[in-house]
PDB file of C-alpha atoms in Angstrom:
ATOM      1  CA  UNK N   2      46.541 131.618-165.174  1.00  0.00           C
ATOM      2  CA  UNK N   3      45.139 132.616-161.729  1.00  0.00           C
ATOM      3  CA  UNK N   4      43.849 130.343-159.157  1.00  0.00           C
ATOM      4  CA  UNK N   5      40.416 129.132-158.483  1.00  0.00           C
ATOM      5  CA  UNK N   6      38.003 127.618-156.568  1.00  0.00           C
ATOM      6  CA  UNK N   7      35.361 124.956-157.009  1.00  0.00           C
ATOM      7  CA  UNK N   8      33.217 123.348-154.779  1.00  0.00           C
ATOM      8  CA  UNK N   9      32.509 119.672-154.808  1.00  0.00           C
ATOM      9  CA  UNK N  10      30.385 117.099-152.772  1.00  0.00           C
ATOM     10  CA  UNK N  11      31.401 113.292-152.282  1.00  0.00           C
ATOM     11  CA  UNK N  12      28.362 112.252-152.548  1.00  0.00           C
ATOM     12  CA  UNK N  13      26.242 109.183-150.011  1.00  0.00           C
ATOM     13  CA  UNK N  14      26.922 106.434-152.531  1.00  0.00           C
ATOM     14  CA  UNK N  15      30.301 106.792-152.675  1.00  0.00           C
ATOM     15  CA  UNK N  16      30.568 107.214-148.829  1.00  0.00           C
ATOM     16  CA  UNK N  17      28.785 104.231-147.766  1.00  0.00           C
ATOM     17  CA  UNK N  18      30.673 102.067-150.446  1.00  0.00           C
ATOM     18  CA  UNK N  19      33.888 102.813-149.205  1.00  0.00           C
ATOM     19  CA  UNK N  20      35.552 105.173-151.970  1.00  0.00           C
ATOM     20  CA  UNK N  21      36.361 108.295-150.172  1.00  0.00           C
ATOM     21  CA  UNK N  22      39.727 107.942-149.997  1.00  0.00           C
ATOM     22  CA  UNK N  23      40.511 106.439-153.353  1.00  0.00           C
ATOM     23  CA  UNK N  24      38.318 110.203-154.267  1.00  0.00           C
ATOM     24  CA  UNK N  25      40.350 111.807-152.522  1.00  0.00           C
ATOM     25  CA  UNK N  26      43.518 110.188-153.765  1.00  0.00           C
ATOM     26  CA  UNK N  27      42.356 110.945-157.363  1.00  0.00           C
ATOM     27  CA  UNK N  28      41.785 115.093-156.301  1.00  0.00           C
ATOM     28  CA  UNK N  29      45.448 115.336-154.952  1.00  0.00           C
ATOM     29  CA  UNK N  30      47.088 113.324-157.652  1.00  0.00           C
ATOM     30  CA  UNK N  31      45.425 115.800-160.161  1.00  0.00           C
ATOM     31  CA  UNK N  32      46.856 118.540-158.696  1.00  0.00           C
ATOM     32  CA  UNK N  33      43.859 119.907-156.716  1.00  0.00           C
ATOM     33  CA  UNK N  34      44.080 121.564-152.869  1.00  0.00           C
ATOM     34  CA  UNK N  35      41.990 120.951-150.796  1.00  0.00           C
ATOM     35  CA  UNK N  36      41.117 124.304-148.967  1.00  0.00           C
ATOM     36  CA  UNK N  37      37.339 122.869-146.859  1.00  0.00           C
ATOM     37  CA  UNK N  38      36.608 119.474-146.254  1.00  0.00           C
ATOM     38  CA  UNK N  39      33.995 118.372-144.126  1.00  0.00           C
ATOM     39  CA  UNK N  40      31.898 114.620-143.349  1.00  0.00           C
ATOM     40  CA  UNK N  41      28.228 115.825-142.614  1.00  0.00           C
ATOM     41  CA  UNK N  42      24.793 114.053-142.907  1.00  0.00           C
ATOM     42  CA  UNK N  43      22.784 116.807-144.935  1.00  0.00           C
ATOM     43  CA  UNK N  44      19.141 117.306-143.730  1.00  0.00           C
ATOM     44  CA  UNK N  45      15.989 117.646-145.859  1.00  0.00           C
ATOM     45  CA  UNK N  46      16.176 121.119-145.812  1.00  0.00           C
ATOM     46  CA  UNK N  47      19.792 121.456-146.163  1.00  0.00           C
ATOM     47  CA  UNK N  48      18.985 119.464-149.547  1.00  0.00           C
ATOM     48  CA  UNK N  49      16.168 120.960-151.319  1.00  0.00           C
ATOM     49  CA  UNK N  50      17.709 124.046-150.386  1.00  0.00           C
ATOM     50  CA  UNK N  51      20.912 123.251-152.030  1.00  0.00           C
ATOM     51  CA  UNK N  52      19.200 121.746-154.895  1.00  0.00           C
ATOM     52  CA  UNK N  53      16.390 124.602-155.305  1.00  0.00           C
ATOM     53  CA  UNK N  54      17.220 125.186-158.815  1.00  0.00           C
ATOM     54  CA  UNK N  55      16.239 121.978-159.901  1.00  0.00           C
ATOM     55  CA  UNK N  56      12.923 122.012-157.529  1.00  0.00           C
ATOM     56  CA  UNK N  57      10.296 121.894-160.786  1.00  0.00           C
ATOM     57  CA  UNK N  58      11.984 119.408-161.955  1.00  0.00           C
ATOM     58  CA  UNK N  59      10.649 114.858-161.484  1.00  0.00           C
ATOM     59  CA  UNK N  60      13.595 114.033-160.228  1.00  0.00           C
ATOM     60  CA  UNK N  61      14.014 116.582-157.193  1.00  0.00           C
ATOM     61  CA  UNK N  62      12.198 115.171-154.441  1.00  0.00           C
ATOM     62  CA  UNK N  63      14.487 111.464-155.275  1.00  0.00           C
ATOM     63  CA  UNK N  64      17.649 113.276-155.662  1.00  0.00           C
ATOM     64  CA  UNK N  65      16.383 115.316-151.715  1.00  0.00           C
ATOM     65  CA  UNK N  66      15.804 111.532-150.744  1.00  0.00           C
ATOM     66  CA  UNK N  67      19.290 110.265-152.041  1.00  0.00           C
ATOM     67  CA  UNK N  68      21.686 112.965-150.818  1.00  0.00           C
ATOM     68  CA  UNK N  69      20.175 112.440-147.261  1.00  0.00           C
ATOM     69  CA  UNK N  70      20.503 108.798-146.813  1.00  0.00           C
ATOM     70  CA  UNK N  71      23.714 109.196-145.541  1.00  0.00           C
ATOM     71  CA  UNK N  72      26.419 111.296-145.056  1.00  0.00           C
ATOM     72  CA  UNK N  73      28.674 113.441-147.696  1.00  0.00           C
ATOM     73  CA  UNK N  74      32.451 115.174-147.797  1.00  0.00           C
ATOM     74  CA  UNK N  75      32.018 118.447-148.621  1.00  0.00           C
ATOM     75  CA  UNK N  76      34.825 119.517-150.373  1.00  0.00           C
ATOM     76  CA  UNK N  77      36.448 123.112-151.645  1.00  0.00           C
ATOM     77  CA  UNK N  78      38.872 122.711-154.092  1.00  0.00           C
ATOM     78  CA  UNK N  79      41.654 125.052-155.470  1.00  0.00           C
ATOM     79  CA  UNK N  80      44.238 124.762-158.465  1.00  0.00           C
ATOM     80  CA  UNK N  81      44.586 126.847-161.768  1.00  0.00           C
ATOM     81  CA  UNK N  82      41.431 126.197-163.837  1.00  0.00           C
ATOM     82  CA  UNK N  83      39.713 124.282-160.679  1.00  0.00           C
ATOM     83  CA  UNK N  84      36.164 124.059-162.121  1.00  0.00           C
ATOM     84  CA  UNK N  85      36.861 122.877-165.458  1.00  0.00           C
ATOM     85  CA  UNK N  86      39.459 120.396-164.137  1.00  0.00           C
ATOM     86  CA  UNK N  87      37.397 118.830-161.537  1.00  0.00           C
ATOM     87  CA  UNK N  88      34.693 118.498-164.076  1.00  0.00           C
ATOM     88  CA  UNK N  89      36.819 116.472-166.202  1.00  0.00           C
ATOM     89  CA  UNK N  90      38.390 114.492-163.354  1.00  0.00           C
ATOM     90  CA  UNK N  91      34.074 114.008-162.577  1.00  0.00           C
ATOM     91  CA  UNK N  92      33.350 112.271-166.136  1.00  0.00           C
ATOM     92  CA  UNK N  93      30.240 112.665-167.663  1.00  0.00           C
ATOM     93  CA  UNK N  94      26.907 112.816-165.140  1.00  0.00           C
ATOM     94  CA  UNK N  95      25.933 109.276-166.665  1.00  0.00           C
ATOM     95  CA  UNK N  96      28.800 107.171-165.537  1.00  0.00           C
ATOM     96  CA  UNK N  97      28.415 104.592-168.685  1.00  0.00           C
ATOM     97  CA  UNK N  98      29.635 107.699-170.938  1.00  0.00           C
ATOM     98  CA  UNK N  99      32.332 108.733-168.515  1.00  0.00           C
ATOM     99  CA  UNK N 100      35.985 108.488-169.675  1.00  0.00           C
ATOM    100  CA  UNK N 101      38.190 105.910-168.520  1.00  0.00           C
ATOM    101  CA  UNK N 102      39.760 107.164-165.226  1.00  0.00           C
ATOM    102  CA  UNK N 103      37.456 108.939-164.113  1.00  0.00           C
ATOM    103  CA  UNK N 104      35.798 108.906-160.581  1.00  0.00           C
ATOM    104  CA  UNK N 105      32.206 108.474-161.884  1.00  0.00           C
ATOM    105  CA  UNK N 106      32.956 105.790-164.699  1.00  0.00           C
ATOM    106  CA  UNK N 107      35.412 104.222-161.274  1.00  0.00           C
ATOM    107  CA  UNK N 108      32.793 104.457-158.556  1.00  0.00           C
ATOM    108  CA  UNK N 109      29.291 106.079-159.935  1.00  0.00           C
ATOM    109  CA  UNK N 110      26.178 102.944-159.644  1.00  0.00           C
ATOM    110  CA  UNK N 111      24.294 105.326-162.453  1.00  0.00           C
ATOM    111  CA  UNK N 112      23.421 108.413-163.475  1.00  0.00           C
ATOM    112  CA  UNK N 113      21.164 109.315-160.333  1.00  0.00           C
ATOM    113  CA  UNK N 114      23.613 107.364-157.896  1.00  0.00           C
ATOM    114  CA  UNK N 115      26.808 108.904-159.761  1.00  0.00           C
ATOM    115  CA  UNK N 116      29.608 109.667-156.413  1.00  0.00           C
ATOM    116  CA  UNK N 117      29.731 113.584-156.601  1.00  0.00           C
ATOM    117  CA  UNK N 118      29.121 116.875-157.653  1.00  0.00           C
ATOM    118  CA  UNK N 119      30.624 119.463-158.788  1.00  0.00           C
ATOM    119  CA  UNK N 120      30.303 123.233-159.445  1.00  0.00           C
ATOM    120  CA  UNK N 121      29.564 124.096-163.078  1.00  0.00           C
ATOM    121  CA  UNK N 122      30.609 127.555-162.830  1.00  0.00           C
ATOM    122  CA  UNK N 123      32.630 130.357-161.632  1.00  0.00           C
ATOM    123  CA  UNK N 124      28.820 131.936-160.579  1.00  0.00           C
ATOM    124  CA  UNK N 125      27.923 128.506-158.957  1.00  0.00           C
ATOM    125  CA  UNK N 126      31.113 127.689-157.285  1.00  0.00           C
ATOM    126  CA  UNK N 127      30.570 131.160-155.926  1.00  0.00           C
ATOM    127  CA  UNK N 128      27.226 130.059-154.552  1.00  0.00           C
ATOM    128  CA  UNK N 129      28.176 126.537-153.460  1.00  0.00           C
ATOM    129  CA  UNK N 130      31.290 127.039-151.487  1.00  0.00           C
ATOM    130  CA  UNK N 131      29.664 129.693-149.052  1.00  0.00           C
ATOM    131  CA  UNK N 132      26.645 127.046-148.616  1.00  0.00           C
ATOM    132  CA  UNK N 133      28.251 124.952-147.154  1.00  0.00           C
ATOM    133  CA  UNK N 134      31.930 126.597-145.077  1.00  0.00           C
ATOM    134  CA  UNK N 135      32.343 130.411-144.033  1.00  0.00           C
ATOM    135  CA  UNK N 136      35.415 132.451-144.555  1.00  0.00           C
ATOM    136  CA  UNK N 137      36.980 131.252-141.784  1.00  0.00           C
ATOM    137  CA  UNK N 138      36.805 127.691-142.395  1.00  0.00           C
ATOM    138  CA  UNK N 139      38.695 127.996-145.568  1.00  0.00           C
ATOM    139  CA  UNK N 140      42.797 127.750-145.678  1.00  0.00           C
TER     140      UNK N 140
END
């Protein structure tokens, strides 16, 4: 199995309570590198244009809201099977269905205030990583 990449965001919730490090913790004990990581305040556009694909949808202009509140960790990720493992080490969106151990059903509020994100795909890590760090930024 080759390496990968995956991109994920710590998200304002978890950042203002106090859980980045515990995150973080959790990412290197499962066996993730961490290749980009960056604390940033996203703007409004930075947002909606990171969220565009859900921009039809009720809950855009809350999530826009949300994710600039207050600042993130931007975070590119690398170990063997990086997407579907950080997924897993995510839980399920809506933390009260999350598996024990996880960082949502640890940390998340609820499913709109739920501590990070996470690429979904090889094509949307592919997308998401560049957003956010160039070439050079990455070890």
């Amino acid at each position: 199995m080759s390496l990968e990449r995956t991109f994920g965001i710590i998200k304002p919730d978890a950042v203002a309570n106090g859980h980045v490090g515990a995150i973080l913790t959790m990412i290197k004990e499962a066996g993730f590198r961490v290749v980009g990581m960056r604390m940033q305040r996203l703007s409004k556009l930075e947002a909606e244009a990171f969220y565009s694909v859900h921009k039809e949808r009720g809950f855009f202009n809350g999530l826009v809201t949300f994710m600039t509140e207050g600042p993130v960790v931007v975070l590119a990720l690398e170990r063997e099977n990086a997407i579907a493992r950080w997924r897993e080490l995510m839980g399920a969106t809506n933390p009260a269905n999350a598996a024990e151990g996880t960082i949502r059903k640890s940390f998340a509020e609820n499913i709109e205030r739920n501590s990070v994100h996470g690429s979904d795909a090889v094509e949307t890590a592919a997308q998401e990583i560049p957003f956010f760090f160039s070439g050079s930024e990455l070890l």
